[in-house]
Amino acid sequence: MAESENIVAETAGRIFADLADAQTVNSDREGNWKAPLWQALSDAGLPLAWVPDELGGSGASLAEGFGVLSAAGRFAIAVPLAETMLAGWLLAQAKISSPAGEMTVAPASPKDRITLDGDGTLSGRARGVPFAGAAKHIAVLASGGGGSSIALVEASACRIEQGLNLANDASDVVSFNKVRPVAIKPAPRGFDQTSLMLMGAVVRSLQIAGALESMLDISVRYSNERVAFEKKISKFQAVQHNLAKLAGEAAAALAAASSAADTIASSTTFDEAVYLEAAAAKIRCSEAAEKGAAIAHQVHGAIGFTIEHILHRYTLRALAWRDDFGHESWWAVELGTMVAARGADELWPLVASR
């Protein structure tokens, strides 16, 4: 990681540590912590990190933004930072200026489609859109008119059905019924919904990897504090074995997510290499989330399932993030289809090239 990337990630980490400490957030049932955190993030220019200066953003590099998302995952924050960053990035692809305030992006599932009608309005339905109810604007990728288009839409112009994901964070259904965008432009040549899903998959992979790192830290700390049969449970071989497996899952997720992020940051298009890395990262990180959450709760025992303990902030979000921008089963099928289309002789060269 370059020095500038370190500085941006460290800035984000300090903000999260000061204003989004897990114990403080978990005990604040009213959500009063959210406004000061968002203000601090906005003052630092992090929500629009991927938006160029001339479009109203901070002009940070993709690598710097990925560092912010890793830090956000380690704190498992429940504000639309990742979504606003992704929305700003999408709008920037079409040279559309980003407004201030919270944003989200639609569609958030590879199976949903938003269409551009002949009169310039948008129609369609997007499920599982994170934080749509809290967003002021939605960045939309629409199909029609001979290709893909990118639009900026006021959230108030859409019908939003509130929903919750596994972590009790907003995961809404957004209906576009002849909605007229604030701005709309053609997407760059070659940019389509798969490109958006790949970027979203890497964003979620980094967040999952960050959450797994925190699960490991919390579990190791707890095992060194909890005493059973007159000795710390960290001394029991079964617990040591579980912690070693959790460390392995966290390391695998971090390696896969970081490799995919590096590939996107160094690429100019969403080519086959990006597809392979991003799809593999979402698959591996999602599998690690399932295994890692189970191990962390097993180490903690009953206390880890209580709402008073902070563990659920990480495990439930890591599990919920698996479904956004394509779950691992969907990506596994798509990746298998790509490999099969290339033929058996091309499998090893494809894998070895990464």
Short mmCIF file of C-alpha atoms in Angstrom, two decimals:
data_model
loop_
_atom_site.label_atom_id
_atom_site.label_comp_id
_atom_site.label_asym_id
_atom_site.label_seq_id
_atom_site.Cartn_x
_atom_site.Cartn_y
_atom_site.Cartn_z
CA MET A 1 0.00 0.00 0.00
CA ALA A 2 1.37 3.40 -0.99
CA GLU A 3 1.90 6.11 1.63
CA SER A 4 -1.08 8.17 0.40
CA GLU A 5 -3.32 5.09 0.61
CA ASN A 6 -2.12 4.52 4.17
CA ILE A 7 -2.93 8.11 5.12
CA VAL A 8 -6.48 7.95 3.76
CA ALA A 9 -7.18 4.58 5.39
CA GLU A 10 -5.70 5.75 8.69
CA THR A 11 -7.83 8.89 8.60
CA ALA A 12 -10.93 6.77 8.14
CA GLY A 13 -9.83 4.42 10.91
CA ARG A 14 -9.37 7.28 13.37
CA ILE A 15 -12.83 8.65 12.58
CA PHE A 16 -14.40 5.23 13.08
CA ALA A 17 -12.49 4.67 16.33
CA ASP A 18 -13.56 8.05 17.72
CA LEU A 19 -17.20 8.05 16.62
CA ALA A 20 -18.19 4.46 15.79
CA ASP A 21 -16.71 2.39 18.58
CA ALA A 22 -18.66 -0.89 18.69
CA GLN A 23 -19.50 -0.67 22.39
CA THR A 24 -20.76 2.90 22.08
CA VAL A 25 -22.80 2.14 18.97
CA ASN A 26 -24.26 -1.05 20.44
CA SER A 27 -25.49 0.76 23.55
CA ASP A 28 -27.03 3.66 21.59
CA ARG A 29 -30.51 2.38 20.78
CA GLU A 30 -31.59 5.74 19.33
CA GLY A 31 -28.86 5.91 16.70
CA ASN A 32 -27.58 9.29 17.86
CA TRP A 33 -24.05 8.29 16.84
CA LYS A 34 -24.87 8.34 13.13
CA ALA A 35 -25.13 12.09 12.49
CA PRO A 36 -21.75 13.04 14.06
CA LEU A 37 -20.05 10.15 12.25
CA TRP A 38 -21.51 11.10 8.87
CA GLN A 39 -20.54 14.74 9.41
CA ALA A 40 -16.97 13.77 10.21
CA LEU A 41 -16.77 11.47 7.20
CA SER A 42 -18.18 14.20 4.96
CA ASP A 43 -15.76 16.79 6.33
CA ALA A 44 -12.92 14.42 5.44
CA GLY A 45 -14.33 13.96 1.92
CA LEU A 46 -14.63 10.19 2.27
CA PRO A 47 -18.19 9.56 0.97
CA LEU A 48 -17.26 11.12 -2.38
CA ALA A 49 -13.70 9.80 -2.36
CA TRP A 50 -14.05 8.25 -5.82
CA VAL A 51 -15.53 11.36 -7.41
CA PRO A 52 -13.09 13.64 -9.31
CA ASP A 53 -12.57 17.19 -8.07
CA GLU A 54 -14.32 18.70 -11.07
CA LEU A 55 -17.45 16.65 -10.32
CA GLY A 56 -17.67 17.70 -6.70
CA GLY A 57 -15.64 14.98 -5.01
CA SER A 58 -12.29 14.36 -3.34
CA GLY A 59 -10.49 12.81 -6.30
CA ALA A 60 -9.02 9.89 -4.35
CA SER A 61 -7.71 6.88 -6.21
CA LEU A 62 -9.52 3.56 -6.34
CA ALA A 63 -6.84 2.04 -4.10
CA GLU A 64 -7.31 4.78 -1.50
CA GLY A 65 -11.05 4.22 -1.50
CA PHE A 66 -10.62 0.48 -1.11
CA GLY A 67 -8.51 1.17 1.98
CA VAL A 68 -11.38 3.19 3.46
CA LEU A 69 -13.79 0.31 2.82
CA SER A 70 -11.49 -2.18 4.53
CA ALA A 71 -11.42 0.08 7.59
CA ALA A 72 -15.21 0.43 7.45
CA GLY A 73 -15.53 -3.35 7.43
CA ARG A 74 -13.36 -3.67 10.52
CA PHE A 75 -15.81 -1.42 12.38
CA ALA A 76 -18.92 -2.90 10.68
CA ILE A 77 -20.50 0.53 10.49
CA ALA A 78 -24.19 0.82 9.67
CA VAL A 79 -24.17 4.02 7.63
CA PRO A 80 -24.26 4.25 3.81
CA LEU A 81 -20.58 5.10 3.34
CA ALA A 82 -19.81 2.23 0.96
CA GLU A 83 -23.05 2.83 -0.91
CA THR A 84 -22.38 6.57 -1.33
CA MET A 85 -18.84 5.87 -2.50
CA LEU A 86 -20.13 3.33 -5.02
CA ALA A 87 -22.87 5.69 -6.21
CA GLY A 88 -20.38 8.52 -6.68
CA TRP A 89 -18.07 6.19 -8.61
CA LEU A 90 -20.94 5.11 -10.87
CA LEU A 91 -22.01 8.70 -11.59
CA ALA A 92 -18.41 9.65 -12.33
CA GLN A 93 -18.30 7.01 -15.10
CA ALA A 94 -20.76 9.20 -17.03
CA LYS A 95 -19.27 12.52 -15.88
CA ILE A 96 -22.32 13.33 -13.73
CA SER A 97 -21.64 15.53 -10.70
CA SER A 98 -22.41 13.99 -7.32
CA PRO A 99 -24.69 15.83 -4.89
CA ALA A 100 -23.97 16.12 -1.19
CA GLY A 101 -25.55 13.72 1.27
CA GLU A 102 -26.21 10.02 1.48
CA MET A 103 -26.64 8.06 -1.74
CA THR A 104 -27.14 4.47 -2.75
CA VAL A 105 -27.00 2.54 -6.00
CA ALA A 106 -29.51 0.51 -8.00
CA PRO A 107 -29.80 -2.21 -9.03
CA ALA A 108 -28.01 -4.09 -6.25
CA SER A 109 -28.82 -7.53 -7.61
CA PRO A 110 -27.70 -9.01 -10.95
CA LYS A 111 -31.23 -10.29 -11.58
CA ASP A 112 -32.94 -6.88 -11.43
CA ARG A 113 -33.18 -4.49 -14.37
CA ILE A 114 -34.00 -0.80 -14.62
CA THR A 115 -35.03 0.29 -18.12
CA LEU A 116 -34.80 3.64 -19.86
CA ASP A 117 -38.07 4.34 -21.65
CA GLY A 118 -38.44 6.25 -24.89
CA ASP A 119 -39.64 9.38 -23.08
CA GLY A 120 -36.48 9.55 -20.96
CA THR A 121 -38.03 8.15 -17.78
CA LEU A 122 -36.96 5.09 -15.78
CA SER A 123 -39.03 2.01 -15.02
CA GLY A 124 -38.34 -1.14 -13.08
CA ARG A 125 -37.94 -2.61 -9.64
CA ALA A 126 -34.76 -3.11 -7.65
CA ARG A 127 -34.71 -5.37 -4.61
CA GLY A 128 -32.29 -5.36 -1.69
CA VAL A 129 -31.10 -1.79 -2.28
CA PRO A 130 -29.08 -0.90 0.83
CA PHE A 131 -30.08 2.25 2.74
CA ALA A 132 -32.48 3.44 0.03
CA GLY A 133 -34.83 4.90 2.61
CA ALA A 134 -32.04 6.97 4.15
CA ALA A 135 -30.59 8.14 0.83
CA LYS A 136 -31.33 11.50 -0.74
CA HIS A 137 -30.29 10.35 -4.20
CA ILE A 138 -29.90 7.06 -6.05
CA ALA A 139 -27.34 6.39 -8.77
CA VAL A 140 -29.01 4.13 -11.32
CA LEU A 141 -27.65 1.98 -14.12
CA ALA A 142 -30.40 1.58 -16.71
CA SER A 143 -30.62 -0.39 -19.94
CA GLY A 144 -32.40 0.61 -23.12
CA GLY A 145 -32.02 3.06 -25.95
CA GLY A 146 -29.30 0.99 -27.58
CA GLY A 147 -27.09 0.56 -24.52
CA SER A 148 -26.58 1.31 -20.85
CA SER A 149 -27.19 4.70 -19.25
CA ILE A 150 -26.26 6.13 -15.87
CA ALA A 151 -28.76 8.36 -14.09
CA LEU A 152 -29.02 10.42 -10.93
CA VAL A 153 -32.45 10.12 -9.34
CA GLU A 154 -34.01 11.78 -6.32
CA ALA A 155 -34.99 9.09 -3.85
CA SER A 156 -38.21 10.94 -3.08
CA ALA A 157 -39.36 10.38 -6.68
CA CYS A 158 -39.33 6.60 -6.21
CA ARG A 159 -41.59 4.29 -4.25
CA ILE A 160 -39.50 2.71 -1.51
CA GLU A 161 -40.68 -0.30 0.44
CA GLN A 162 -38.69 -0.56 3.63
CA GLY A 163 -36.97 -3.82 4.42
CA LEU A 164 -34.23 -5.19 6.65
CA ASN A 165 -31.34 -7.51 6.03
CA LEU A 166 -29.98 -10.09 8.45
CA ALA A 167 -28.20 -7.40 10.47
CA ASN A 168 -31.34 -5.25 10.75
CA ASP A 169 -29.86 -2.67 8.39
CA ALA A 170 -32.04 -1.14 5.68
CA SER A 171 -32.36 -3.32 2.57
CA ASP A 172 -35.21 -1.79 0.61
CA VAL A 173 -37.22 -2.40 -2.54
CA VAL A 174 -37.15 0.59 -4.90
CA SER A 175 -39.76 0.90 -7.64
CA PHE A 176 -39.20 3.23 -10.57
CA ASN A 177 -42.54 4.12 -12.14
CA LYS A 178 -41.86 6.54 -14.98
CA VAL A 179 -39.34 8.36 -12.79
CA ARG A 180 -37.62 11.29 -14.48
CA PRO A 181 -33.92 11.53 -13.55
CA VAL A 182 -32.19 14.68 -12.36
CA ALA A 183 -29.44 13.86 -14.87
CA ILE A 184 -28.80 11.00 -17.26
CA LYS A 185 -25.97 10.22 -19.68
CA PRO A 186 -24.80 7.21 -21.70
CA ALA A 187 -22.49 4.82 -19.89
CA PRO A 188 -18.96 4.41 -21.29
CA ARG A 189 -18.49 1.87 -24.04
CA GLY A 190 -18.30 -1.63 -22.57
CA PHE A 191 -19.70 -0.60 -19.18
CA ASP A 192 -22.78 -2.61 -18.26
CA GLN A 193 -24.58 -4.10 -15.28
CA THR A 194 -21.95 -6.81 -14.91
CA SER A 195 -19.35 -4.07 -14.41
CA LEU A 196 -21.42 -2.57 -11.59
CA MET A 197 -21.96 -5.98 -9.98
CA LEU A 198 -18.22 -6.74 -10.12
CA MET A 199 -17.36 -3.44 -8.43
CA GLY A 200 -20.05 -3.97 -5.82
CA ALA A 201 -18.83 -7.52 -5.20
CA VAL A 202 -15.31 -6.28 -4.46
CA VAL A 203 -16.66 -3.55 -2.17
CA ARG A 204 -18.59 -6.11 -0.14
CA SER A 205 -15.66 -8.55 -0.18
CA LEU A 206 -13.40 -5.94 1.42
CA GLN A 207 -16.01 -5.17 4.06
CA ILE A 208 -16.46 -8.87 4.86
CA ALA A 209 -12.68 -9.34 5.13
CA GLY A 210 -12.46 -6.38 7.51
CA ALA A 211 -15.29 -7.74 9.66
CA LEU A 212 -13.57 -11.13 9.84
CA GLU A 213 -10.40 -9.47 11.13
CA SER A 214 -12.42 -7.92 13.95
CA MET A 215 -14.17 -11.23 14.69
CA LEU A 216 -10.76 -12.83 15.10
CA ASP A 217 -9.47 -10.07 17.39
CA ILE A 218 -12.60 -10.17 19.55
CA SER A 219 -12.56 -13.97 19.78
CA VAL A 220 -8.87 -14.17 20.70
CA ARG A 221 -9.32 -11.49 23.35
CA TYR A 222 -12.36 -13.21 24.82
CA SER A 223 -10.64 -16.60 24.91
CA ASN A 224 -7.83 -15.06 26.95
CA GLU A 225 -10.31 -13.60 29.44
CA ARG A 226 -12.88 -16.36 29.85
CA VAL A 227 -12.04 -18.93 32.52
CA ALA A 228 -13.55 -22.42 32.62
CA PHE A 229 -12.47 -25.32 34.81
CA GLU A 230 -9.95 -23.00 36.48
CA LYS A 231 -8.07 -22.05 33.32
CA LYS A 232 -8.47 -19.73 30.37
CA ILE A 233 -10.37 -21.32 27.52
CA SER A 234 -7.55 -20.27 25.18
CA LYS A 235 -5.55 -23.09 26.77
CA PHE A 236 -7.95 -25.74 25.53
CA GLN A 237 -6.80 -27.47 22.36
CA ALA A 238 -10.26 -27.43 20.78
CA VAL A 239 -10.51 -23.66 21.22
CA GLN A 240 -7.00 -23.16 19.86
CA HIS A 241 -7.92 -25.26 16.84
CA ASN A 242 -11.05 -23.19 16.21
CA LEU A 243 -9.17 -19.91 16.53
CA ALA A 244 -6.56 -21.18 14.07
CA LYS A 245 -9.33 -22.00 11.60
CA LEU A 246 -10.86 -18.54 12.10
CA ALA A 247 -7.47 -16.95 11.47
CA GLY A 248 -7.16 -18.96 8.28
CA GLU A 249 -10.58 -17.85 7.04
CA ALA A 250 -9.81 -14.21 7.83
CA ALA A 251 -6.45 -14.42 6.05
CA ALA A 252 -7.98 -16.11 2.99
CA ALA A 253 -10.73 -13.50 2.75
CA LEU A 254 -8.27 -10.63 3.08
CA ALA A 255 -5.98 -12.11 0.41
CA ALA A 256 -8.84 -12.67 -2.05
CA ALA A 257 -10.45 -9.26 -1.49
CA SER A 258 -7.14 -7.38 -1.62
CA SER A 259 -6.10 -9.14 -4.83
CA ALA A 260 -9.41 -8.27 -6.49
CA ALA A 261 -9.16 -4.65 -5.34
CA ASP A 262 -5.59 -4.38 -6.65
CA THR A 263 -6.68 -5.82 -10.00
CA ILE A 264 -9.49 -3.28 -10.42
CA ALA A 265 -7.27 -0.42 -9.28
CA SER A 266 -4.65 -1.27 -11.90
CA SER A 267 -7.10 -2.00 -14.76
CA THR A 268 -8.72 0.39 -17.19
CA THR A 269 -11.61 -1.92 -18.11
CA PHE A 270 -13.61 -4.69 -16.52
CA ASP A 271 -11.82 -7.38 -18.44
CA GLU A 272 -11.56 -11.13 -17.90
CA ALA A 273 -8.90 -10.73 -15.21
CA VAL A 274 -11.14 -8.41 -13.19
CA TYR A 275 -14.06 -10.81 -13.65
CA LEU A 276 -12.05 -13.76 -12.36
CA GLU A 277 -10.63 -11.87 -9.37
CA ALA A 278 -13.88 -10.16 -8.33
CA ALA A 279 -16.05 -13.25 -8.68
CA ALA A 280 -13.54 -15.42 -6.84
CA ALA A 281 -13.23 -12.84 -4.06
CA LYS A 282 -16.99 -12.66 -3.48
CA ILE A 283 -17.23 -16.45 -3.43
CA ARG A 284 -14.29 -16.93 -1.05
CA CYS A 285 -15.18 -14.04 1.28
CA SER A 286 -18.80 -15.18 1.52
CA GLU A 287 -17.70 -18.70 2.41
CA ALA A 288 -15.31 -17.27 4.99
CA ALA A 289 -18.11 -15.17 6.48
CA GLU A 290 -20.25 -18.26 7.03
CA LYS A 291 -17.46 -20.34 8.54
CA GLY A 292 -15.92 -17.46 10.49
CA ALA A 293 -19.18 -16.33 12.07
CA ALA A 294 -19.93 -19.88 13.22
CA ILE A 295 -16.49 -20.26 14.82
CA ALA A 296 -16.60 -16.85 16.52
CA HIS A 297 -19.96 -17.62 18.10
CA GLN A 298 -18.81 -21.08 19.13
CA VAL A 299 -15.80 -19.58 20.94
CA HIS A 300 -18.01 -17.06 22.73
CA GLY A 301 -20.75 -19.50 23.64
CA ALA A 302 -24.10 -18.12 24.79
CA ILE A 303 -22.79 -14.61 25.55
CA GLY A 304 -21.99 -14.07 21.87
CA PHE A 305 -25.64 -14.40 20.89
CA THR A 306 -26.89 -11.68 23.23
CA ILE A 307 -27.75 -8.26 21.88
CA GLU A 308 -25.62 -6.68 24.59
CA HIS A 309 -22.42 -8.21 23.19
CA ILE A 310 -20.76 -6.56 20.18
CA LEU A 311 -19.98 -9.78 18.30
CA HIS A 312 -23.26 -9.79 16.39
CA ARG A 313 -22.44 -6.39 14.87
CA TYR A 314 -19.71 -8.09 12.85
CA THR A 315 -21.07 -11.58 12.25
CA LEU A 316 -24.53 -10.55 11.10
CA ARG A 317 -23.24 -7.84 8.77
CA ALA A 318 -20.66 -10.13 7.23
CA LEU A 319 -23.42 -12.67 6.59
CA ALA A 320 -25.80 -10.02 5.23
CA TRP A 321 -23.17 -8.58 2.86
CA ARG A 322 -22.95 -11.99 1.15
CA ASP A 323 -26.25 -11.30 -0.64
CA ASP A 324 -25.46 -7.84 -2.05
CA PHE A 325 -24.36 -7.56 -5.70
CA GLY A 326 -24.73 -11.28 -6.27
CA HIS A 327 -24.43 -14.03 -3.65
CA GLU A 328 -21.67 -16.60 -3.83
CA SER A 329 -23.83 -19.26 -5.50
CA TRP A 330 -24.70 -16.90 -8.35
CA TRP A 331 -21.07 -15.91 -8.87
CA ALA A 332 -19.96 -19.55 -8.70
CA VAL A 333 -22.33 -20.44 -11.54
CA GLU A 334 -21.23 -17.43 -13.61
CA LEU A 335 -17.54 -18.15 -13.02
CA GLY A 336 -18.05 -21.82 -13.90
CA THR A 337 -19.82 -20.81 -17.10
CA MET A 338 -16.92 -18.57 -18.07
CA VAL A 339 -14.34 -21.30 -17.40
CA ALA A 340 -16.38 -23.92 -19.28
CA ALA A 341 -16.72 -21.62 -22.29
CA ARG A 342 -12.94 -21.29 -22.50
CA GLY A 343 -12.43 -25.06 -22.53
CA ALA A 344 -10.52 -27.46 -20.30
CA ASP A 345 -7.13 -26.63 -21.79
CA GLU A 346 -7.47 -22.99 -20.78
CA LEU A 347 -8.31 -23.57 -17.09
CA TRP A 348 -4.78 -23.87 -15.74
CA PRO A 349 -3.36 -20.95 -17.78
CA LEU A 350 -6.28 -18.82 -16.55
CA VAL A 351 -5.67 -19.68 -12.90
CA ALA A 352 -1.88 -19.52 -13.13
CA SER A 353 -2.00 -16.07 -14.73
CA ARG A 354 -3.39 -14.65 -11.49
#
